[in-house]
PDB file of C-alpha atoms and ligand atoms in Angstrom:
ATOM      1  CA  UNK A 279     101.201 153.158 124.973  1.00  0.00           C
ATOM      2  CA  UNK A 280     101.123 156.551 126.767  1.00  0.00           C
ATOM      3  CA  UNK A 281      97.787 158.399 125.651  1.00  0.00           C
ATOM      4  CA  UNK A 282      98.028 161.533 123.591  1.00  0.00           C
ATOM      5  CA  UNK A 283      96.571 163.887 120.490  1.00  0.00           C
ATOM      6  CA  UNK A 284      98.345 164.537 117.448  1.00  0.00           C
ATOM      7  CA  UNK A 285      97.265 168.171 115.655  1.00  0.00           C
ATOM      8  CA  UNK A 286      98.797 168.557 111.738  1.00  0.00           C
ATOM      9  CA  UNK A 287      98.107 169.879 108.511  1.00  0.00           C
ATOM     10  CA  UNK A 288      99.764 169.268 105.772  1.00  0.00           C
ATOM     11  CA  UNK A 289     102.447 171.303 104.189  1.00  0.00           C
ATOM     12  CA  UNK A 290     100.069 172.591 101.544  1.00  0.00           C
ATOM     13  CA  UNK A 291      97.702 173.776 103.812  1.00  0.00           C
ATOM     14  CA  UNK A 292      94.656 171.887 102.311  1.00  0.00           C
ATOM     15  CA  UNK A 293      93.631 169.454 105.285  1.00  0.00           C
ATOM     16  CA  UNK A 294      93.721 169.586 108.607  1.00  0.00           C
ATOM     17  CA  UNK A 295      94.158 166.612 110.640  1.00  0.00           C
ATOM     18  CA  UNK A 296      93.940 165.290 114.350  1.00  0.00           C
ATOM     19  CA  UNK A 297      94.587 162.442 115.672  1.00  0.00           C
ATOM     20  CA  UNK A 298      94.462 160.704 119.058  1.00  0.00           C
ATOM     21  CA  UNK A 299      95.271 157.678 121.503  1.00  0.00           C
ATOM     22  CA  UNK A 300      92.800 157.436 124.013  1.00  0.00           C
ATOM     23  CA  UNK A 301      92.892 153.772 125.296  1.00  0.00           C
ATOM     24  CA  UNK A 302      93.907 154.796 129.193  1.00  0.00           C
ATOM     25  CA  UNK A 303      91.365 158.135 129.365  1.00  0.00           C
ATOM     26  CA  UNK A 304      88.383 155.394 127.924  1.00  0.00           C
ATOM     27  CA  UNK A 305      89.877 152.755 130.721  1.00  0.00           C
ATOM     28  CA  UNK A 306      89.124 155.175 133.123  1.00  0.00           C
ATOM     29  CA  UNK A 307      85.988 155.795 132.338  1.00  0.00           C
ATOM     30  CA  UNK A 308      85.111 152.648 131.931  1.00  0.00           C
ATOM     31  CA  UNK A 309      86.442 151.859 135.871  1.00  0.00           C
ATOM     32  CA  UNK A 310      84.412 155.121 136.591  1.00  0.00           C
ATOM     33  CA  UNK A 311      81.184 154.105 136.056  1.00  0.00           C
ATOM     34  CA  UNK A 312      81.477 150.127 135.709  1.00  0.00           C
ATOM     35  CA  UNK A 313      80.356 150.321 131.934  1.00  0.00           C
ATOM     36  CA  UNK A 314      78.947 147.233 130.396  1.00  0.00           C
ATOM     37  CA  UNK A 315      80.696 147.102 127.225  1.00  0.00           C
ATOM     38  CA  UNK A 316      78.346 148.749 124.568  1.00  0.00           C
ATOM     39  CA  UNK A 317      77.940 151.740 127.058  1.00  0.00           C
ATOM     40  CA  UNK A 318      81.728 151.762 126.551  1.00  0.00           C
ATOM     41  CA  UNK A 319      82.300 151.800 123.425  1.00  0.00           C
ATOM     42  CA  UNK A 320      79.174 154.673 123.450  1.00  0.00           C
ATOM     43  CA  UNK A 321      81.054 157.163 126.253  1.00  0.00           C
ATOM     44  CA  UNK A 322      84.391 156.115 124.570  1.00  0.00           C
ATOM     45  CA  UNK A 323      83.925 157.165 121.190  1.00  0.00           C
ATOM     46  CA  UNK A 324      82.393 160.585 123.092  1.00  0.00           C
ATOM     47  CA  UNK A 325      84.942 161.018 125.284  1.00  0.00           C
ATOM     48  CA  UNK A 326      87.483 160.985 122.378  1.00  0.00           C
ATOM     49  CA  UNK A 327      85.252 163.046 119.769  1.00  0.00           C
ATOM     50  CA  UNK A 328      84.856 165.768 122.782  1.00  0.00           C
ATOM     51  CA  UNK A 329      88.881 165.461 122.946  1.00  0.00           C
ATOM     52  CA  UNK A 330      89.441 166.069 119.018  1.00  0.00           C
ATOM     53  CA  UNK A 331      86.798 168.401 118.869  1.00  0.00           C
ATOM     54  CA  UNK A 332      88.256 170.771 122.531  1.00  0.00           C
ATOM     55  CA  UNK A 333      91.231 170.583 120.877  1.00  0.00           C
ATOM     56  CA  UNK A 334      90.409 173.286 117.882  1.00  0.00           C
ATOM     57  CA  UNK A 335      89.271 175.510 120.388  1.00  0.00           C
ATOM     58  CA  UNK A 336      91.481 178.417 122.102  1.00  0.00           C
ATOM     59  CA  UNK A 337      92.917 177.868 125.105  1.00  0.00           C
ATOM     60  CA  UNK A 338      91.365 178.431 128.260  1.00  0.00           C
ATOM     61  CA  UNK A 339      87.786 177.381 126.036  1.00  0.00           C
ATOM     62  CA  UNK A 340      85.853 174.100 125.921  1.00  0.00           C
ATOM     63  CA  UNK A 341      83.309 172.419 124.818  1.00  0.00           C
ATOM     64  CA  UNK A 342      80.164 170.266 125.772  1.00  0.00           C
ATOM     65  CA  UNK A 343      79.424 167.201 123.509  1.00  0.00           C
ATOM     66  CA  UNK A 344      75.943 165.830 123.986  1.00  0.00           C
ATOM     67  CA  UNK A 345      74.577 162.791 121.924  1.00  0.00           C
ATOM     68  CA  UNK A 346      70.784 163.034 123.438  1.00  0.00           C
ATOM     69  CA  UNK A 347      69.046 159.878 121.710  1.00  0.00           C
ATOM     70  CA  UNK A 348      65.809 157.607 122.621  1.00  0.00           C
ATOM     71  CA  UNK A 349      67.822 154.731 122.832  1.00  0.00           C
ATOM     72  CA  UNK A 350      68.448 152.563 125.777  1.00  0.00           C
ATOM     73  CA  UNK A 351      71.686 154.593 126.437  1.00  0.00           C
ATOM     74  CA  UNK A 352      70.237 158.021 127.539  1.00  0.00           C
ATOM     75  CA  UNK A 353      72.556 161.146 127.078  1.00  0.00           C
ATOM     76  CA  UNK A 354      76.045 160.835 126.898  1.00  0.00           C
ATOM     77  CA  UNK A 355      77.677 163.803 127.717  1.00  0.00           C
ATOM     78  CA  UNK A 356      81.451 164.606 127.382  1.00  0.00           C
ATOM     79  CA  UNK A 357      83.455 167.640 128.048  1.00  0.00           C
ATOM     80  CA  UNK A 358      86.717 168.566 127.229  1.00  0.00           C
ATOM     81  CA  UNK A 359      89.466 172.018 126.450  1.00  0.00           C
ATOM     82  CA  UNK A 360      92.097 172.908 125.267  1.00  0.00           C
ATOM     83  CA  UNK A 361      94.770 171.328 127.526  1.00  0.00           C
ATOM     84  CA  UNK A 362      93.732 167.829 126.559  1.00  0.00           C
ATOM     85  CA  UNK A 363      91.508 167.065 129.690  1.00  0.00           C
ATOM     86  CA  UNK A 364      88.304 165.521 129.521  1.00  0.00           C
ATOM     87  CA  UNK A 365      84.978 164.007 131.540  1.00  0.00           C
ATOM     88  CA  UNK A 366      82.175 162.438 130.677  1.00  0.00           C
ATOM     89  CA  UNK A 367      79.007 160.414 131.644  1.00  0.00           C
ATOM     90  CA  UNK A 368      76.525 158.221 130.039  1.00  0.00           C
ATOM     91  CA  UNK A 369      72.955 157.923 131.540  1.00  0.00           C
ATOM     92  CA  UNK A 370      72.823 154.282 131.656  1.00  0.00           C
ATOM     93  CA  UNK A 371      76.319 153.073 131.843  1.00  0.00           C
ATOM     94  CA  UNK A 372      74.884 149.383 132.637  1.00  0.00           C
ATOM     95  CA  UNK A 373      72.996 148.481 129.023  1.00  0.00           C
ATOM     96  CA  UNK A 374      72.321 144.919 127.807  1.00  0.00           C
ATOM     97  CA  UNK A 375      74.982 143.767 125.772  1.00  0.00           C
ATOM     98  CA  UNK A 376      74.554 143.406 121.907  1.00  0.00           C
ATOM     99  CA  UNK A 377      75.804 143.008 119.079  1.00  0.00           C
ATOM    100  CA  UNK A 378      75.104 144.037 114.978  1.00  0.00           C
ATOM    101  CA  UNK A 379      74.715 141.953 112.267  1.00  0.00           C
ATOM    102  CA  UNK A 380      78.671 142.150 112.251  1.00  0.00           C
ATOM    103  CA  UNK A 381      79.287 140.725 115.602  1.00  0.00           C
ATOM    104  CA  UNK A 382      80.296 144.349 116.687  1.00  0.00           C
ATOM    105  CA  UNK A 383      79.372 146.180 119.781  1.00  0.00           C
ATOM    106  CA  UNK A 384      75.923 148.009 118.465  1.00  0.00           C
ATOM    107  CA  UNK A 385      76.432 151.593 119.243  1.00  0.00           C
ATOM    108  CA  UNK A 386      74.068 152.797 117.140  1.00  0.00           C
ATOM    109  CA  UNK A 387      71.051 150.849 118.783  1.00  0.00           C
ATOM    110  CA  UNK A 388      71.999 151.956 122.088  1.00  0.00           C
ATOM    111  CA  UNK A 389      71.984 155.563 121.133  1.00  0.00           C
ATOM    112  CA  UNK A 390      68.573 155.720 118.950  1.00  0.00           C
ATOM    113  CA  UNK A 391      67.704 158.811 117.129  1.00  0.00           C
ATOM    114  CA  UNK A 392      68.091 161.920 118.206  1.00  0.00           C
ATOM    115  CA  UNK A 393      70.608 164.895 118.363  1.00  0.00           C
ATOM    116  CA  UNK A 394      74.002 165.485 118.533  1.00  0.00           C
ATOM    117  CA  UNK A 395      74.928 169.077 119.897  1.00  0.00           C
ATOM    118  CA  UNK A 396      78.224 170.978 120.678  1.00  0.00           C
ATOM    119  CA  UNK A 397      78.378 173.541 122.774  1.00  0.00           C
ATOM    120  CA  UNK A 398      81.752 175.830 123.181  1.00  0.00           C
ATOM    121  CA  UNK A 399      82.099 178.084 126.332  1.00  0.00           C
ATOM    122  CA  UNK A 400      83.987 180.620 125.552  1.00  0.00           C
ATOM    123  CA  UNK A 401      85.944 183.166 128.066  1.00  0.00           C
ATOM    124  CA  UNK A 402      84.999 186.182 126.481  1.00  0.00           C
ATOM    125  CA  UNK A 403      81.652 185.246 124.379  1.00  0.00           C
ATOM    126  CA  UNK A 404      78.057 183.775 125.662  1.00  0.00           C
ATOM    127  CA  UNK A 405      78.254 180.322 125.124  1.00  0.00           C
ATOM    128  CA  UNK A 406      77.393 178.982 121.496  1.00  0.00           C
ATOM    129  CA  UNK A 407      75.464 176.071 120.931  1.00  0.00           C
ATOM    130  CA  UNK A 408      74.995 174.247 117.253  1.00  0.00           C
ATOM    131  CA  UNK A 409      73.162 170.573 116.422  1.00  0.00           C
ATOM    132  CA  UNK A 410      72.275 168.540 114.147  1.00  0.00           C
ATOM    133  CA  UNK A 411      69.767 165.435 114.270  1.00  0.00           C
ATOM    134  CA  UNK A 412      72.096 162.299 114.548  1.00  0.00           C
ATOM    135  CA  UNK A 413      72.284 160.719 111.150  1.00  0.00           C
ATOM    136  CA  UNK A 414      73.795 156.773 112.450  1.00  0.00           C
ATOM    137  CA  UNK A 415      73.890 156.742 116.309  1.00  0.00           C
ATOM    138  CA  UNK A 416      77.187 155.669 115.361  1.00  0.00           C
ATOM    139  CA  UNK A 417      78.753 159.078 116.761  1.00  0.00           C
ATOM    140  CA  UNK A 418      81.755 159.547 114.281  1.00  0.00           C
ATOM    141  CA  UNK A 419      79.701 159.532 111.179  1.00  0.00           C
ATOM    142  CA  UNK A 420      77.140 162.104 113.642  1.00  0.00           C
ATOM    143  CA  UNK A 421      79.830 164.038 114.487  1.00  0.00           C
ATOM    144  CA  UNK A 422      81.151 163.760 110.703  1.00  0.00           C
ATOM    145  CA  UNK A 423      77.342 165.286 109.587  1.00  0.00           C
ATOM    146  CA  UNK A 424      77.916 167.819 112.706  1.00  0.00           C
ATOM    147  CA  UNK A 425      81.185 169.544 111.229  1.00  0.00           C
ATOM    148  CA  UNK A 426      80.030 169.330 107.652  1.00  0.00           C
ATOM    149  CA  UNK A 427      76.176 171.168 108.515  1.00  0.00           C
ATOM    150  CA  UNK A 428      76.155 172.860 111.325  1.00  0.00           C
ATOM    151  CA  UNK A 429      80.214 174.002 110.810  1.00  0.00           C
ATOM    152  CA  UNK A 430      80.506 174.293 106.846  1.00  0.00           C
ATOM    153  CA  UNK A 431      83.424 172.284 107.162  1.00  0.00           C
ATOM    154  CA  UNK A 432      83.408 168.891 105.243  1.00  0.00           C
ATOM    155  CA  UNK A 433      85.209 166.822 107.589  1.00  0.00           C
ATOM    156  CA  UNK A 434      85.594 163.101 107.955  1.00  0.00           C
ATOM    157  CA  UNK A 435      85.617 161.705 112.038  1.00  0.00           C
ATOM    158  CA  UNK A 436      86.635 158.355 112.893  1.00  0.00           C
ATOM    159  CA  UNK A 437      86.213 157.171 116.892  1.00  0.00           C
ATOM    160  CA  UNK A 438      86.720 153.321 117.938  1.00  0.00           C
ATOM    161  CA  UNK A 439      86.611 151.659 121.327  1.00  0.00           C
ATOM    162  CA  UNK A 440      87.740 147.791 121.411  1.00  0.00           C
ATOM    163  CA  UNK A 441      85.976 146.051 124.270  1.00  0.00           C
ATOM    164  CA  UNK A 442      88.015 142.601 125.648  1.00  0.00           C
ATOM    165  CA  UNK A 443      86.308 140.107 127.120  1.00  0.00           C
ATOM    166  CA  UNK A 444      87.000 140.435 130.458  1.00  0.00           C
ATOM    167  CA  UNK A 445      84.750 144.517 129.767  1.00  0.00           C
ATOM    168  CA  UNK A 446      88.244 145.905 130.097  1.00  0.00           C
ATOM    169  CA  UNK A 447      89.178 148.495 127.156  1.00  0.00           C
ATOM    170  CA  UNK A 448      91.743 146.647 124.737  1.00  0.00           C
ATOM    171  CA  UNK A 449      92.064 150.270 122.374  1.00  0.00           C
ATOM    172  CA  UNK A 450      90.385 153.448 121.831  1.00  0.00           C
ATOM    173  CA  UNK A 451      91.362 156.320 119.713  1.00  0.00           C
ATOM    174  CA  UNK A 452      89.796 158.909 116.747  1.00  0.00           C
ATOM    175  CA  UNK A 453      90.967 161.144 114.149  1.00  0.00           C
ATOM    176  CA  UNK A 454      89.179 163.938 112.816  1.00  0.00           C
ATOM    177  CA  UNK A 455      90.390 165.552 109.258  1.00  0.00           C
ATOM    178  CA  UNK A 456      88.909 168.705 107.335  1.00  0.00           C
ATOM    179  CA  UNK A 457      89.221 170.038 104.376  1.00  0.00           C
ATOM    180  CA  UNK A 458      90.704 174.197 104.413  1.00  0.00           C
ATOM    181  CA  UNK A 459      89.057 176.484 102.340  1.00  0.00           C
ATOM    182  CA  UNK A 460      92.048 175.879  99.305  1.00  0.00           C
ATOM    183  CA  UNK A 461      91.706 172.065  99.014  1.00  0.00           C
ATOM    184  CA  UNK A 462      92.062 171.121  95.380  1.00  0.00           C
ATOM    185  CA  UNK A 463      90.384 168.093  93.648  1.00  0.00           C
ATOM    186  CA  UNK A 464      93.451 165.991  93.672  1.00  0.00           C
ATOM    187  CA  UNK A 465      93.622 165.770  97.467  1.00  0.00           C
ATOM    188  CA  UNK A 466      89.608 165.522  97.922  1.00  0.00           C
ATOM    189  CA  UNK A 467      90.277 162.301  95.930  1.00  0.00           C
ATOM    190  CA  UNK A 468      93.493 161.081  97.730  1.00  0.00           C
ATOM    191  CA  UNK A 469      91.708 161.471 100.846  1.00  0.00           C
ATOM    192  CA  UNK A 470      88.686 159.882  99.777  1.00  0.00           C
ATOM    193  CA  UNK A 471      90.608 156.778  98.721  1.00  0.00           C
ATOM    194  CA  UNK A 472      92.928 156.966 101.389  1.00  0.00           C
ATOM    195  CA  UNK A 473      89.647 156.984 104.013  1.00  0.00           C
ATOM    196  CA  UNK A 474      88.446 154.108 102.134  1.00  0.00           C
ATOM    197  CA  UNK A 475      91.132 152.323 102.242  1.00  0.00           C
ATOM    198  CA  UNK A 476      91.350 153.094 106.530  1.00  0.00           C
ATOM    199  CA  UNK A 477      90.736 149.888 108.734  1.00  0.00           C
ATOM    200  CA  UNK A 478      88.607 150.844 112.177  1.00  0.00           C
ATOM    201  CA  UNK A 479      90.929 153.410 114.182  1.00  0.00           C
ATOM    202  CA  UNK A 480      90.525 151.040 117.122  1.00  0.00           C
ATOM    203  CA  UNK A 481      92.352 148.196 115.313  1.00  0.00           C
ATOM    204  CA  UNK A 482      94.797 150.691 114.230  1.00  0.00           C
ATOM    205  CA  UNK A 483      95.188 151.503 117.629  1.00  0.00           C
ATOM    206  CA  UNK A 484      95.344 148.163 118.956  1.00  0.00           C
ATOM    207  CA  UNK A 485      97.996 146.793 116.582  1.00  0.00           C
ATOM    208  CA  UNK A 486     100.164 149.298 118.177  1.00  0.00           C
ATOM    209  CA  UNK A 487     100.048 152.580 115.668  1.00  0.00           C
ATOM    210  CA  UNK A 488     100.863 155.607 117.062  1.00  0.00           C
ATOM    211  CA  UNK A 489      98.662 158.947 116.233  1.00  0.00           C
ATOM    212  CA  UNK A 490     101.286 159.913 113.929  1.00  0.00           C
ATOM    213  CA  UNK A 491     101.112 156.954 112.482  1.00  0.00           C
ATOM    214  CA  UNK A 492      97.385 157.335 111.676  1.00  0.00           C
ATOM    215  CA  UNK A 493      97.995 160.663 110.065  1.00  0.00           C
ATOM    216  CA  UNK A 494     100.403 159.373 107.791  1.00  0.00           C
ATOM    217  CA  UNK A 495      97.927 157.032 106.605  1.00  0.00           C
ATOM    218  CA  UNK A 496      95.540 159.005 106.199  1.00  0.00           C
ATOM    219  CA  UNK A 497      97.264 162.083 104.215  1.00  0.00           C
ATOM    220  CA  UNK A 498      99.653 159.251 102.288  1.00  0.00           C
ATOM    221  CA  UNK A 499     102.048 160.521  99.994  1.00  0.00           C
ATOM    222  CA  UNK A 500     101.304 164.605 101.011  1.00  0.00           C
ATOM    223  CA  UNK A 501     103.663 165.829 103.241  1.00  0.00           C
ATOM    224  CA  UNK A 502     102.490 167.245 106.771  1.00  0.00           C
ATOM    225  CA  UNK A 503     103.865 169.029 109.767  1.00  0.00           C
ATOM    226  CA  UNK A 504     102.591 168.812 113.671  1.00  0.00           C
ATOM    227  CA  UNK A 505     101.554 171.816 114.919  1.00  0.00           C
ATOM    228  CA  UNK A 506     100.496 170.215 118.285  1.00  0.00           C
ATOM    229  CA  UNK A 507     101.184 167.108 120.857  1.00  0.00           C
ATOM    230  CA  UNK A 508      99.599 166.986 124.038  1.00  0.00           C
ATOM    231  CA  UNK A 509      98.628 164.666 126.770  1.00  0.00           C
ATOM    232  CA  UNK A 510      95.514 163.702 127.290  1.00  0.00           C
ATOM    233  CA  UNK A 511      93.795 162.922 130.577  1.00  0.00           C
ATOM    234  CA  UNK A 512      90.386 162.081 132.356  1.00  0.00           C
ATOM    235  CA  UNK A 513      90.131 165.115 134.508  1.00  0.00           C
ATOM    236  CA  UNK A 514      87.615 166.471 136.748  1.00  0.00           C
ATOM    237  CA  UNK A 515      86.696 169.446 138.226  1.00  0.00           C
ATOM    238  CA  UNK A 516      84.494 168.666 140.862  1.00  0.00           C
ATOM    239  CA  UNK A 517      85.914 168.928 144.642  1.00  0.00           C
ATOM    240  CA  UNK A 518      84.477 168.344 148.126  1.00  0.00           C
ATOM    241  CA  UNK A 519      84.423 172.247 148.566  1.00  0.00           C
ATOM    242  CA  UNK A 520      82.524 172.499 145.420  1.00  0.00           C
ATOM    243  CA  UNK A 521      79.826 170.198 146.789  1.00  0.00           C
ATOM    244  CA  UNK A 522      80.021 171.721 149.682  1.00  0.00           C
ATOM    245  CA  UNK A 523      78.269 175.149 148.027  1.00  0.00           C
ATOM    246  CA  UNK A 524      75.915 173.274 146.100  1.00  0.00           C
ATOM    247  CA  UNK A 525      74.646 171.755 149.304  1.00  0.00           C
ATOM    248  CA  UNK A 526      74.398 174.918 150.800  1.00  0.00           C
ATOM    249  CA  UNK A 527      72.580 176.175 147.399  1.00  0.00           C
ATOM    250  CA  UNK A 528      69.853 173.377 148.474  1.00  0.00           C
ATOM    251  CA  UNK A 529      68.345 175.953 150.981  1.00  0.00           C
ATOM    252  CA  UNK A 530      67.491 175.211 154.409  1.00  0.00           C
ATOM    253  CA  UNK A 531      64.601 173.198 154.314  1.00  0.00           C
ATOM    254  CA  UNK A 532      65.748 170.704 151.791  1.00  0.00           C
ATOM    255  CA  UNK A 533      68.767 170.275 153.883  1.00  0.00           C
ATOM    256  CA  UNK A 534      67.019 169.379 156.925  1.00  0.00           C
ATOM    257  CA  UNK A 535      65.007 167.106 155.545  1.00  0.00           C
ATOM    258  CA  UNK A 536      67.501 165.375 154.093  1.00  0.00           C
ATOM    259  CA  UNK A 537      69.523 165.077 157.287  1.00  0.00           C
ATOM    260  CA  UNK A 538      66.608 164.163 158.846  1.00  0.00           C
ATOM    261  CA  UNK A 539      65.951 161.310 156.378  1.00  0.00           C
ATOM    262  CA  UNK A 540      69.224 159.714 156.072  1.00  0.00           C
ATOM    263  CA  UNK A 541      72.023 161.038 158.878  1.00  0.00           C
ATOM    264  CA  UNK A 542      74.068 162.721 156.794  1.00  0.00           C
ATOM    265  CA  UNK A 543      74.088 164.272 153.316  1.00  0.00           C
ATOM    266  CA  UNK A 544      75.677 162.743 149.473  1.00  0.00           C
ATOM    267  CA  UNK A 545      76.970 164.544 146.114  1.00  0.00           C
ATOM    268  CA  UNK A 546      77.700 162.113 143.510  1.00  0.00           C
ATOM    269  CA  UNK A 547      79.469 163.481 140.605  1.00  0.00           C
ATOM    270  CA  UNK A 548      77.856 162.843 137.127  1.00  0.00           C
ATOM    271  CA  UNK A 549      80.856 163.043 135.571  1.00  0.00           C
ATOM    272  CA  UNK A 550      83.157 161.475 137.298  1.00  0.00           C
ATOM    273  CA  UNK A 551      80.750 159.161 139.775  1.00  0.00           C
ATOM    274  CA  UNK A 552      83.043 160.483 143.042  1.00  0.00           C
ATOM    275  CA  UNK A 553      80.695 161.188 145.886  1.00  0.00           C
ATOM    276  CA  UNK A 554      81.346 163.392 148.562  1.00  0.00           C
ATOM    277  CA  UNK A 555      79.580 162.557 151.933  1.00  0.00           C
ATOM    278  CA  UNK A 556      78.856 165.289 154.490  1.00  0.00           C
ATOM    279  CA  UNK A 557      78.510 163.725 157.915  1.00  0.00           C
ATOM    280  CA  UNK A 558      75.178 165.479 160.581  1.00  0.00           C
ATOM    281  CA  UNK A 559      78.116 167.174 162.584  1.00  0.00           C
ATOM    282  CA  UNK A 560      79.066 169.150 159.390  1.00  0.00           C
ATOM    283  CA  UNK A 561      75.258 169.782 158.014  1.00  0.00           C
ATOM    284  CA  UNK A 562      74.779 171.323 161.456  1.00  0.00           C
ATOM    285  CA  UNK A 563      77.704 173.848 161.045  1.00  0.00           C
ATOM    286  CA  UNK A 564      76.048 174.786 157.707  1.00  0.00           C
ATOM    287  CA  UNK A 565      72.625 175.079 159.031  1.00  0.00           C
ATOM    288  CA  UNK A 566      74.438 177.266 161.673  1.00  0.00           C
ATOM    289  CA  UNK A 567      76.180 179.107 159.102  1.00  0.00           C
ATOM    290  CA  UNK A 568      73.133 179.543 156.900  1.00  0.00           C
ATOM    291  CA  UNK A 569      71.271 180.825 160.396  1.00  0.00           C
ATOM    292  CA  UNK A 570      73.425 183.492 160.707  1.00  0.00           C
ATOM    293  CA  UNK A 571      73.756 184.735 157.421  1.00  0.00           C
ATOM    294  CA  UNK A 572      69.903 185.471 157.514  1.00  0.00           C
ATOM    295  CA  UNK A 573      69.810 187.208 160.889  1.00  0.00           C
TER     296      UNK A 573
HETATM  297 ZN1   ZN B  25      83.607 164.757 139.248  1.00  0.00          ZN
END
């Protein structure tokens, strides 16, 4: 199944819903940075709760979603806009493996406590920044606490990664649904027993439902219109000319040393884990470069 996001509301303009299959983008990642398979399910569920959360932004704006705990998984940082595309990292993307009391992939231990914080960069505006302490290490019900404090909009995220044995990604996928300002009693309580009634979005995804699908479940018997489809994708914006700068940012002396240590001169990406390798023959030509730009 092709990966993609789902935005609705429902015809009586009382909840707002997204939903999204993100089994190939998690895949990705996963391939990325060789993930053992609780940092996967950790940068999946990210990755996808950046997606939902880029995608109530405007267009041409994104945001930065950072789950900074003391857990063995260090930050996990995902970005994503508008358009659908997305990147992320975790700091230790090789964690022991282990398991809850459930015999699921124990998220929540690798993240510890901590905070959850969104940032959205906006063309026009300084960026704006909001957190909240994380509540689970889980990272739905986190993000879940983020909308509902730090937004004022009670909101209900799910996010799921399915890990096969072989550490490839079997399903991923999240919805995110909030109440509008006009939401009457009745649906509060349709929703609440229709959220109950919800098996893990990952299964969902894995026994073959569709987004749209998911939103049906999860509005029932209110009617609903899309306002949005889009692809999603694991995009990235670094580039070898990019790198190129930031070497030259390093300043001469750092740049010399490092030549002089190792022959030649590395970016690695965080987000994406591409490195770009600059050979001695090219630092030279910057050195030159940088040379004559001071005399
Ligand atoms: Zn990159």
């Amino acid at each position: 199944m092709e990966d993609y996001l789902v935005r609705a509301m429902t015809t009586n303009k009382e909840l707002r819903i997204l939903a999204a299959s993100s089994t190939n983008v998690v895949a990705e990642a996963q391939q990325k940075h060789q993930t053992t398979p609780v940092a996967t399910a950790a940068l999946g569920r990210t990755i996808t709760g950046a997606l939902l959360t880029g995608s109530l932004v405007k267009s041409g704006d994104e945001v930065v979603l950072k789950i900074d705990g003391d857990g063995p998984a260090g930050k996990i940082i995902a970005d994503a806009n508008q358009k659908g595309e997305v990147r992320g990292y975790i700091q230790n993307p090789q964690l022991d493996f282990y398991k809850n009391s459930q015999g699921k992939l124990d998220v929540a231990r690798a993240v510890g406590k901590g905070q959850l914080s969104i940032t959205k960069i906006m063309s026009l505006k300084e960026p704006y920044t909001g957190s909240v302490p994380l509540i689970s290490g889980e990272i739905g019900e986190d993000l879940t606490y983020y909308f509902t404090a730090s937004e004022q909009v009670p909101s209900a995220v799910g996010l799921g990664v399915l890990v096969d044995t072989d550490l490839s990604v079997k399903s991923a996928g999240g919805f995110l649904i909030q109440l509008l300002p006009d939401a009457s009693e009745e649906t509060i309580t349709l929703l609440e027993k229709n959220l109950a009634k919800l098996n893990s979005v990952s299964a969902l995804i894995e026994d073959g439902l569709s987004p749209e699908e998911i939103i049906e479940l999860l509005v029932g018997e209110l009617d609903y219109r899309v306002m949005a489809r889009k692809e999603i994708k694991f995009k990235c914006r670094c580039s070898r000319e990019r790198s190129y700068t930031l070497v030259a940012g390093l300043g001469k002396q750092e740049i010399e040393e490092t030549l002089a240590a190792e022959g030649k001169i590395e970016v690695r990406c965080h987000f994406c884990n591409e490195s770009y390798v600059f050979s001695g023959q090219e630092i030279k030509k910057l050195l030159a470069e940088l040379d004559e730009q001071e005399n």
